[in-house]
Amino acid sequence: MDNTSESCPCGSSNAYSACCGVYHCGQALAPTCEALMRSRFCAFVKHDGDYLYATHHPDFRGTDTAADFVASARETQWLRLQVLASQGGALDNDGWVRFKAWFMQQGKVYVHEEHSQFTRLEQRWVYTQGDFAPAAVVNMGRNDPCLCGSGKKFKKCCG
């Protein structure tokens, strides 16, 4: 499937090319911190280390490089994103997003819950840091619906 018609991994019902794809290719800037967080989730799904690096505040990324972000993203299969709450709109300078993200690593499904902080840097939203507990294992049955939203059973899809 090409990027034009594939569903956006951020959980919207839009095509990737009309959703987070416009941020990844540089056509537009994320207008809110929630839009940025969703596009960063998609960047992890798509292993887009350059985007993850560019949207992480330089004062908070330490010595990480774009290649480090790619390596981290490739260790994990990101399955689903659920935004729980957010604050930080087009006219704000600071904001936050609370979300859950399900992922698979070494054959086990986990859920990661985070309260992420964002700020504007040179008119662009950037991620600064997040507060989160250790990821929890999710017991998925082989016949449960897949978390990725495909409509298939877990065993026939991501399992």
Short mmCIF file of N, CA and C in Angstrom, two decimals:
data_model
loop_
_atom_site.label_atom_id
_atom_site.label_comp_id
_atom_site.label_asym_id
_atom_site.label_seq_id
_atom_site.Cartn_x
_atom_site.Cartn_y
_atom_site.Cartn_z
N MET A 1 0.84 -1.18 0.00
CA MET A 1 0.00 0.00 0.00
C MET A 1 0.88 1.24 0.00
N ASP A 2 0.55 2.23 -0.78
CA ASP A 2 1.36 3.43 -0.83
C ASP A 2 0.97 4.39 0.29
N ASN A 3 1.80 5.42 0.50
CA ASN A 3 1.56 6.39 1.56
C ASN A 3 0.35 7.27 1.29
N THR A 4 -0.15 7.29 0.06
CA THR A 4 -1.27 8.15 -0.28
C THR A 4 -2.56 7.68 0.36
N SER A 5 -2.79 6.38 0.38
CA SER A 5 -4.07 5.88 0.86
C SER A 5 -3.99 5.13 2.19
N GLU A 6 -2.80 4.83 2.69
CA GLU A 6 -2.73 4.08 3.94
C GLU A 6 -3.25 4.92 5.11
N SER A 7 -3.89 4.25 6.06
CA SER A 7 -4.40 4.93 7.25
C SER A 7 -3.25 5.46 8.08
N CYS A 8 -3.48 6.58 8.70
CA CYS A 8 -2.44 7.18 9.54
C CYS A 8 -2.33 6.39 10.84
N PRO A 9 -1.13 6.01 11.23
CA PRO A 9 -0.94 5.26 12.47
C PRO A 9 -1.32 6.03 13.73
N CYS A 10 -1.54 7.33 13.64
CA CYS A 10 -1.84 8.12 14.83
C CYS A 10 -3.22 7.84 15.40
N GLY A 11 -4.04 7.09 14.67
CA GLY A 11 -5.36 6.76 15.18
C GLY A 11 -6.48 7.61 14.61
N SER A 12 -6.14 8.61 13.81
CA SER A 12 -7.18 9.38 13.14
C SER A 12 -7.77 8.49 12.05
N SER A 13 -8.86 8.88 11.49
CA SER A 13 -9.44 8.10 10.39
C SER A 13 -8.96 8.63 9.04
N ASN A 14 -7.95 9.48 9.05
CA ASN A 14 -7.44 10.08 7.83
C ASN A 14 -6.32 9.25 7.20
N ALA A 15 -6.11 9.48 5.93
CA ALA A 15 -4.97 8.87 5.25
C ALA A 15 -3.68 9.50 5.78
N TYR A 16 -2.63 8.70 5.87
CA TYR A 16 -1.34 9.19 6.36
C TYR A 16 -0.89 10.43 5.60
N SER A 17 -1.06 10.42 4.28
CA SER A 17 -0.59 11.54 3.45
C SER A 17 -1.32 12.85 3.75
N ALA A 18 -2.54 12.75 4.29
CA ALA A 18 -3.32 13.95 4.61
C ALA A 18 -3.28 14.26 6.11
N CYS A 19 -2.57 13.45 6.86
CA CYS A 19 -2.54 13.61 8.32
C CYS A 19 -1.08 13.88 8.73
N CYS A 20 -0.46 12.97 9.43
CA CYS A 20 0.90 13.17 9.92
C CYS A 20 1.94 13.23 8.81
N GLY A 21 1.62 12.68 7.66
CA GLY A 21 2.55 12.72 6.53
C GLY A 21 2.93 14.14 6.13
N VAL A 22 2.01 15.09 6.26
CA VAL A 22 2.33 16.48 5.89
C VAL A 22 3.36 17.09 6.84
N TYR A 23 3.40 16.62 8.08
CA TYR A 23 4.41 17.10 9.02
C TYR A 23 5.75 16.41 8.76
N HIS A 24 5.69 15.10 8.49
CA HIS A 24 6.92 14.34 8.26
C HIS A 24 7.68 14.84 7.03
N CYS A 25 6.96 15.22 5.99
CA CYS A 25 7.64 15.66 4.77
C CYS A 25 7.95 17.16 4.78
N GLY A 26 7.55 17.87 5.83
CA GLY A 26 7.87 19.29 5.94
C GLY A 26 6.90 20.23 5.25
N GLN A 27 5.76 19.70 4.78
CA GLN A 27 4.75 20.55 4.14
C GLN A 27 4.09 21.50 5.11
N ALA A 28 4.00 21.08 6.38
CA ALA A 28 3.33 21.89 7.40
C ALA A 28 3.96 21.61 8.75
N LEU A 29 3.73 22.51 9.69
CA LEU A 29 4.14 22.32 11.08
C LEU A 29 2.93 21.89 11.88
N ALA A 30 3.14 21.03 12.86
CA ALA A 30 2.03 20.62 13.73
C ALA A 30 1.47 21.85 14.45
N PRO A 31 0.16 22.10 14.33
CA PRO A 31 -0.41 23.32 14.91
C PRO A 31 -0.63 23.26 16.42
N THR A 32 -0.67 22.05 16.99
CA THR A 32 -0.90 21.88 18.42
C THR A 32 0.10 20.86 18.96
N CYS A 33 0.25 20.84 20.28
CA CYS A 33 1.16 19.83 20.83
C CYS A 33 0.58 18.44 20.65
N GLU A 34 -0.74 18.27 20.65
CA GLU A 34 -1.32 16.95 20.39
C GLU A 34 -1.01 16.49 18.97
N ALA A 35 -1.13 17.37 18.01
CA ALA A 35 -0.79 17.02 16.63
C ALA A 35 0.68 16.61 16.53
N LEU A 36 1.55 17.32 17.25
CA LEU A 36 2.97 16.96 17.23
C LEU A 36 3.17 15.59 17.87
N MET A 37 2.52 15.34 19.00
CA MET A 37 2.69 14.06 19.68
C MET A 37 2.21 12.92 18.79
N ARG A 38 1.07 13.11 18.12
CA ARG A 38 0.56 12.07 17.21
C ARG A 38 1.56 11.84 16.06
N SER A 39 2.12 12.92 15.54
CA SER A 39 3.07 12.77 14.43
C SER A 39 4.36 12.11 14.90
N ARG A 40 4.74 12.33 16.15
CA ARG A 40 5.93 11.66 16.69
C ARG A 40 5.67 10.16 16.86
N PHE A 41 4.45 9.80 17.30
CA PHE A 41 4.10 8.38 17.38
C PHE A 41 4.24 7.75 15.99
N CYS A 42 3.70 8.42 14.99
CA CYS A 42 3.80 7.92 13.61
C CYS A 42 5.25 7.80 13.17
N ALA A 43 6.08 8.75 13.59
CA ALA A 43 7.49 8.70 13.23
C ALA A 43 8.17 7.48 13.87
N PHE A 44 7.76 7.11 15.07
CA PHE A 44 8.29 5.88 15.67
C PHE A 44 7.82 4.67 14.86
N VAL A 45 6.56 4.66 14.46
CA VAL A 45 6.03 3.55 13.65
C VAL A 45 6.82 3.43 12.35
N LYS A 46 7.13 4.55 11.74
CA LYS A 46 7.79 4.57 10.42
C LYS A 46 9.32 4.67 10.49
N HIS A 47 9.86 4.66 11.70
CA HIS A 47 11.32 4.71 11.92
C HIS A 47 11.92 5.98 11.33
N ASP A 48 11.25 7.10 11.49
CA ASP A 48 11.71 8.38 10.94
C ASP A 48 12.52 9.13 12.00
N GLY A 49 13.78 8.74 12.12
CA GLY A 49 14.65 9.32 13.12
C GLY A 49 14.92 10.80 12.93
N ASP A 50 14.98 11.25 11.68
CA ASP A 50 15.22 12.68 11.43
C ASP A 50 14.08 13.53 12.01
N TYR A 51 12.84 13.07 11.82
CA TYR A 51 11.70 13.82 12.35
C TYR A 51 11.70 13.79 13.88
N LEU A 52 11.97 12.63 14.46
CA LEU A 52 12.00 12.52 15.92
C LEU A 52 13.08 13.42 16.50
N TYR A 53 14.22 13.45 15.87
CA TYR A 53 15.32 14.30 16.32
C TYR A 53 14.94 15.78 16.22
N ALA A 54 14.39 16.16 15.08
CA ALA A 54 14.05 17.57 14.84
C ALA A 54 12.94 18.08 15.76
N THR A 55 12.09 17.18 16.23
CA THR A 55 10.95 17.61 17.06
C THR A 55 11.19 17.34 18.54
N HIS A 56 12.42 17.02 18.91
CA HIS A 56 12.80 16.83 20.31
C HIS A 56 13.66 18.03 20.71
N HIS A 57 13.25 18.76 21.73
CA HIS A 57 13.97 19.97 22.15
C HIS A 57 15.45 19.64 22.38
N PRO A 58 16.37 20.43 21.81
CA PRO A 58 17.80 20.15 21.94
C PRO A 58 18.28 20.09 23.39
N ASP A 59 17.66 20.85 24.28
CA ASP A 59 18.08 20.85 25.68
C ASP A 59 17.67 19.57 26.41
N PHE A 60 16.82 18.75 25.79
CA PHE A 60 16.31 17.56 26.45
C PHE A 60 16.69 16.26 25.74
N ARG A 61 17.37 16.32 24.62
CA ARG A 61 17.68 15.08 23.89
C ARG A 61 19.04 14.51 24.25
N GLY A 62 19.81 15.21 25.08
CA GLY A 62 21.11 14.68 25.49
C GLY A 62 22.01 14.46 24.31
N THR A 63 22.65 13.30 24.27
CA THR A 63 23.58 12.99 23.19
C THR A 63 22.93 12.17 22.08
N ASP A 64 21.61 11.95 22.17
CA ASP A 64 20.90 11.15 21.16
C ASP A 64 21.01 11.80 19.78
N THR A 65 21.18 10.95 18.78
CA THR A 65 21.23 11.39 17.39
C THR A 65 20.00 10.85 16.66
N ALA A 66 19.80 11.27 15.43
CA ALA A 66 18.70 10.75 14.62
C ALA A 66 18.84 9.23 14.47
N ALA A 67 20.06 8.75 14.32
CA ALA A 67 20.30 7.30 14.21
C ALA A 67 19.90 6.57 15.49
N ASP A 68 20.11 7.20 16.64
CA ASP A 68 19.69 6.59 17.90
C ASP A 68 18.17 6.47 17.96
N PHE A 69 17.47 7.48 17.46
CA PHE A 69 16.00 7.43 17.43
C PHE A 69 15.52 6.31 16.50
N VAL A 70 16.19 6.14 15.37
CA VAL A 70 15.83 5.06 14.44
C VAL A 70 16.05 3.71 15.11
N ALA A 71 17.19 3.54 15.75
CA ALA A 71 17.51 2.27 16.42
C ALA A 71 16.46 1.95 17.48
N SER A 72 16.09 2.94 18.25
CA SER A 72 15.07 2.75 19.28
C SER A 72 13.73 2.36 18.67
N ALA A 73 13.35 3.03 17.61
CA ALA A 73 12.07 2.76 16.95
C ALA A 73 12.04 1.35 16.35
N ARG A 74 13.15 0.89 15.85
CA ARG A 74 13.20 -0.44 15.22
C ARG A 74 13.15 -1.58 16.22
N GLU A 75 13.45 -1.29 17.49
CA GLU A 75 13.39 -2.33 18.53
C GLU A 75 11.95 -2.66 18.92
N THR A 76 11.02 -1.83 18.49
CA THR A 76 9.65 -1.92 18.97
C THR A 76 8.67 -1.86 17.80
N GLN A 77 7.62 -2.67 17.87
CA GLN A 77 6.53 -2.58 16.90
C GLN A 77 5.39 -1.83 17.58
N TRP A 78 5.19 -0.58 17.19
CA TRP A 78 4.14 0.24 17.78
C TRP A 78 2.80 -0.14 17.16
N LEU A 79 1.79 -0.40 18.00
CA LEU A 79 0.52 -0.94 17.54
C LEU A 79 -0.63 0.05 17.55
N ARG A 80 -0.71 0.86 18.59
CA ARG A 80 -1.89 1.72 18.74
C ARG A 80 -1.59 2.89 19.65
N LEU A 81 -2.24 4.00 19.37
CA LEU A 81 -2.13 5.21 20.18
C LEU A 81 -3.52 5.62 20.65
N GLN A 82 -3.62 6.02 21.90
CA GLN A 82 -4.87 6.57 22.44
C GLN A 82 -4.52 7.83 23.22
N VAL A 83 -4.99 8.97 22.75
CA VAL A 83 -4.79 10.23 23.47
C VAL A 83 -5.88 10.32 24.53
N LEU A 84 -5.46 10.52 25.78
CA LEU A 84 -6.39 10.59 26.90
C LEU A 84 -6.81 12.03 27.20
N ALA A 85 -5.89 12.96 27.07
CA ALA A 85 -6.17 14.38 27.32
C ALA A 85 -5.01 15.20 26.77
N SER A 86 -5.29 16.46 26.46
CA SER A 86 -4.21 17.33 26.00
C SER A 86 -4.58 18.78 26.25
N GLN A 87 -3.54 19.60 26.31
CA GLN A 87 -3.71 21.05 26.44
C GLN A 87 -2.53 21.68 25.73
N GLY A 88 -2.80 22.63 24.89
CA GLY A 88 -1.74 23.32 24.15
C GLY A 88 -2.14 23.49 22.70
N GLY A 89 -2.78 24.61 22.43
CA GLY A 89 -3.32 24.86 21.10
C GLY A 89 -2.44 25.74 20.25
N ALA A 90 -3.00 26.18 19.16
CA ALA A 90 -2.28 26.95 18.15
C ALA A 90 -1.72 28.27 18.68
N LEU A 91 -2.33 28.83 19.72
CA LEU A 91 -1.88 30.11 20.24
C LEU A 91 -1.06 29.99 21.52
N ASP A 92 -0.91 28.78 22.04
CA ASP A 92 -0.16 28.57 23.28
C ASP A 92 1.32 28.39 23.02
N ASN A 93 2.11 28.57 24.07
CA ASN A 93 3.56 28.36 23.98
C ASN A 93 4.02 27.11 24.72
N ASP A 94 3.18 26.58 25.60
CA ASP A 94 3.49 25.37 26.33
C ASP A 94 2.26 24.50 26.36
N GLY A 95 2.47 23.19 26.47
CA GLY A 95 1.35 22.28 26.53
C GLY A 95 1.76 20.90 26.98
N TRP A 96 0.79 20.03 27.05
CA TRP A 96 1.03 18.65 27.47
C TRP A 96 0.03 17.71 26.79
N VAL A 97 0.40 16.44 26.74
CA VAL A 97 -0.48 15.40 26.21
C VAL A 97 -0.33 14.18 27.11
N ARG A 98 -1.45 13.62 27.53
CA ARG A 98 -1.45 12.36 28.27
C ARG A 98 -1.99 11.31 27.32
N PHE A 99 -1.25 10.20 27.17
CA PHE A 99 -1.63 9.19 26.20
C PHE A 99 -1.21 7.80 26.64
N LYS A 100 -1.77 6.81 25.95
CA LYS A 100 -1.36 5.42 26.07
C LYS A 100 -0.92 4.97 24.69
N ALA A 101 0.14 4.19 24.66
CA ALA A 101 0.62 3.62 23.40
C ALA A 101 0.92 2.14 23.63
N TRP A 102 0.35 1.31 22.79
CA TRP A 102 0.57 -0.14 22.88
C TRP A 102 1.65 -0.51 21.89
N PHE A 103 2.52 -1.41 22.31
CA PHE A 103 3.61 -1.86 21.45
C PHE A 103 3.95 -3.31 21.74
N MET A 104 4.64 -3.91 20.79
CA MET A 104 5.10 -5.29 20.95
C MET A 104 6.61 -5.30 20.88
N GLN A 105 7.20 -6.05 21.81
CA GLN A 105 8.64 -6.17 21.87
C GLN A 105 8.96 -7.60 22.32
N GLN A 106 9.77 -8.29 21.56
CA GLN A 106 10.18 -9.66 21.86
C GLN A 106 8.96 -10.56 22.13
N GLY A 107 7.92 -10.40 21.31
CA GLY A 107 6.75 -11.27 21.37
C GLY A 107 5.73 -10.94 22.44
N LYS A 108 5.97 -9.92 23.24
CA LYS A 108 5.03 -9.53 24.29
C LYS A 108 4.44 -8.16 23.97
N VAL A 109 3.16 -7.99 24.32
CA VAL A 109 2.48 -6.71 24.13
C VAL A 109 2.53 -5.93 25.44
N TYR A 110 2.84 -4.65 25.32
CA TYR A 110 2.93 -3.76 26.47
C TYR A 110 2.09 -2.52 26.21
N VAL A 111 1.75 -1.82 27.31
CA VAL A 111 1.13 -0.51 27.19
C VAL A 111 2.00 0.49 27.95
N HIS A 112 2.26 1.60 27.29
CA HIS A 112 3.07 2.69 27.84
C HIS A 112 2.13 3.87 28.04
N GLU A 113 2.09 4.40 29.26
CA GLU A 113 1.27 5.59 29.53
C GLU A 113 2.21 6.73 29.92
N GLU A 114 2.00 7.88 29.28
CA GLU A 114 2.91 9.01 29.47
C GLU A 114 2.15 10.32 29.55
N HIS A 115 2.70 11.23 30.33
CA HIS A 115 2.26 12.63 30.38
C HIS A 115 3.43 13.43 29.81
N SER A 116 3.34 13.80 28.53
CA SER A 116 4.42 14.46 27.81
C SER A 116 4.31 15.97 27.90
N GLN A 117 5.44 16.63 27.96
CA GLN A 117 5.51 18.08 28.00
C GLN A 117 6.03 18.61 26.66
N PHE A 118 5.47 19.72 26.22
CA PHE A 118 5.85 20.33 24.94
C PHE A 118 6.00 21.84 25.13
N THR A 119 6.80 22.44 24.28
CA THR A 119 6.96 23.88 24.26
C THR A 119 7.20 24.32 22.83
N ARG A 120 7.10 25.61 22.59
CA ARG A 120 7.43 26.14 21.27
C ARG A 120 8.88 26.59 21.27
N LEU A 121 9.53 26.27 20.18
CA LEU A 121 10.91 26.68 19.96
C LEU A 121 10.97 27.19 18.53
N GLU A 122 11.24 28.48 18.38
CA GLU A 122 11.27 29.10 17.05
C GLU A 122 9.97 28.82 16.29
N GLN A 123 8.85 29.05 16.93
CA GLN A 123 7.50 28.93 16.35
C GLN A 123 7.06 27.49 16.08
N ARG A 124 7.85 26.48 16.50
CA ARG A 124 7.51 25.07 16.28
C ARG A 124 7.29 24.38 17.61
N TRP A 125 6.28 23.51 17.68
CA TRP A 125 6.10 22.67 18.86
C TRP A 125 7.23 21.65 18.89
N VAL A 126 7.80 21.43 20.08
CA VAL A 126 8.81 20.39 20.28
C VAL A 126 8.54 19.67 21.60
N TYR A 127 8.90 18.41 21.63
CA TYR A 127 8.79 17.59 22.83
C TYR A 127 9.93 17.93 23.76
N THR A 128 9.64 18.05 25.06
CA THR A 128 10.71 18.28 26.02
C THR A 128 10.98 17.03 26.84
N GLN A 129 9.97 16.59 27.59
CA GLN A 129 10.15 15.42 28.45
C GLN A 129 8.81 14.84 28.82
N GLY A 130 8.84 13.65 29.43
CA GLY A 130 7.61 13.00 29.82
C GLY A 130 7.75 12.29 31.15
N ASP A 131 6.63 12.16 31.83
CA ASP A 131 6.55 11.40 33.07
C ASP A 131 5.80 10.12 32.77
N PHE A 132 6.37 8.98 33.14
CA PHE A 132 5.70 7.72 32.86
C PHE A 132 6.17 6.64 33.84
N ALA A 133 5.31 5.68 34.03
CA ALA A 133 5.63 4.50 34.83
C ALA A 133 6.19 3.44 33.88
N PRO A 134 6.82 2.40 34.42
CA PRO A 134 7.29 1.32 33.54
C PRO A 134 6.12 0.74 32.73
N ALA A 135 6.41 0.35 31.51
CA ALA A 135 5.39 -0.23 30.64
C ALA A 135 4.86 -1.51 31.27
N ALA A 136 3.55 -1.72 31.14
CA ALA A 136 2.90 -2.90 31.70
C ALA A 136 2.59 -3.91 30.60
N VAL A 137 2.76 -5.19 30.91
CA VAL A 137 2.45 -6.26 29.97
C VAL A 137 0.93 -6.35 29.81
N VAL A 138 0.48 -6.52 28.57
CA VAL A 138 -0.94 -6.69 28.26
C VAL A 138 -1.11 -8.14 27.82
N ASN A 139 -2.01 -8.85 28.47
CA ASN A 139 -2.26 -10.24 28.10
C ASN A 139 -3.24 -10.28 26.93
N MET A 140 -2.71 -10.56 25.77
CA MET A 140 -3.51 -10.63 24.55
C MET A 140 -3.81 -12.07 24.22
N GLY A 141 -5.10 -12.37 24.01
CA GLY A 141 -5.47 -13.69 23.52
C GLY A 141 -5.30 -13.73 22.01
N ARG A 142 -4.98 -14.90 21.49
CA ARG A 142 -4.75 -15.02 20.05
C ARG A 142 -5.98 -14.64 19.24
N ASN A 143 -7.17 -14.80 19.81
CA ASN A 143 -8.40 -14.49 19.09
C ASN A 143 -8.96 -13.10 19.40
N ASP A 144 -8.25 -12.34 20.25
CA ASP A 144 -8.67 -10.97 20.55
C ASP A 144 -8.48 -10.11 19.30
N PRO A 145 -9.28 -9.05 19.15
CA PRO A 145 -9.05 -8.12 18.03
C PRO A 145 -7.66 -7.49 18.17
N CYS A 146 -6.98 -7.33 17.06
CA CYS A 146 -5.64 -6.74 17.09
C CYS A 146 -5.72 -5.28 17.52
N LEU A 147 -4.77 -4.88 18.33
CA LEU A 147 -4.72 -3.50 18.82
C LEU A 147 -4.44 -2.47 17.73
N CYS A 148 -3.87 -2.91 16.62
CA CYS A 148 -3.49 -1.97 15.57
C CYS A 148 -4.71 -1.40 14.84
N GLY A 149 -5.88 -2.00 15.06
CA GLY A 149 -7.09 -1.48 14.42
C GLY A 149 -7.39 -2.07 13.06
N SER A 150 -6.70 -3.13 12.70
CA SER A 150 -6.90 -3.73 11.38
C SER A 150 -8.25 -4.43 11.25
N GLY A 151 -8.85 -4.79 12.38
CA GLY A 151 -10.09 -5.55 12.35
C GLY A 151 -9.85 -7.05 12.32
N LYS A 152 -8.59 -7.45 12.23
CA LYS A 152 -8.24 -8.87 12.20
C LYS A 152 -8.01 -9.37 13.63
N LYS A 153 -8.00 -10.69 13.79
CA LYS A 153 -7.63 -11.27 15.06
C LYS A 153 -6.14 -11.03 15.29
N PHE A 154 -5.77 -10.88 16.57
CA PHE A 154 -4.38 -10.62 16.93
C PHE A 154 -3.44 -11.65 16.31
N LYS A 155 -3.82 -12.95 16.37
CA LYS A 155 -2.94 -14.01 15.87
C LYS A 155 -2.71 -13.93 14.36
N LYS A 156 -3.66 -13.33 13.62
CA LYS A 156 -3.54 -13.22 12.16
C LYS A 156 -2.94 -11.88 11.72
N CYS A 157 -2.66 -11.03 12.69
CA CYS A 157 -2.17 -9.69 12.34
C CYS A 157 -0.80 -9.45 12.99
N CYS A 158 -0.77 -8.76 14.09
CA CYS A 158 0.50 -8.39 14.74
C CYS A 158 1.05 -9.47 15.66
N GLY A 159 0.22 -10.45 16.03
CA GLY A 159 0.63 -11.51 16.96
C GLY A 159 1.42 -12.53 16.27
#
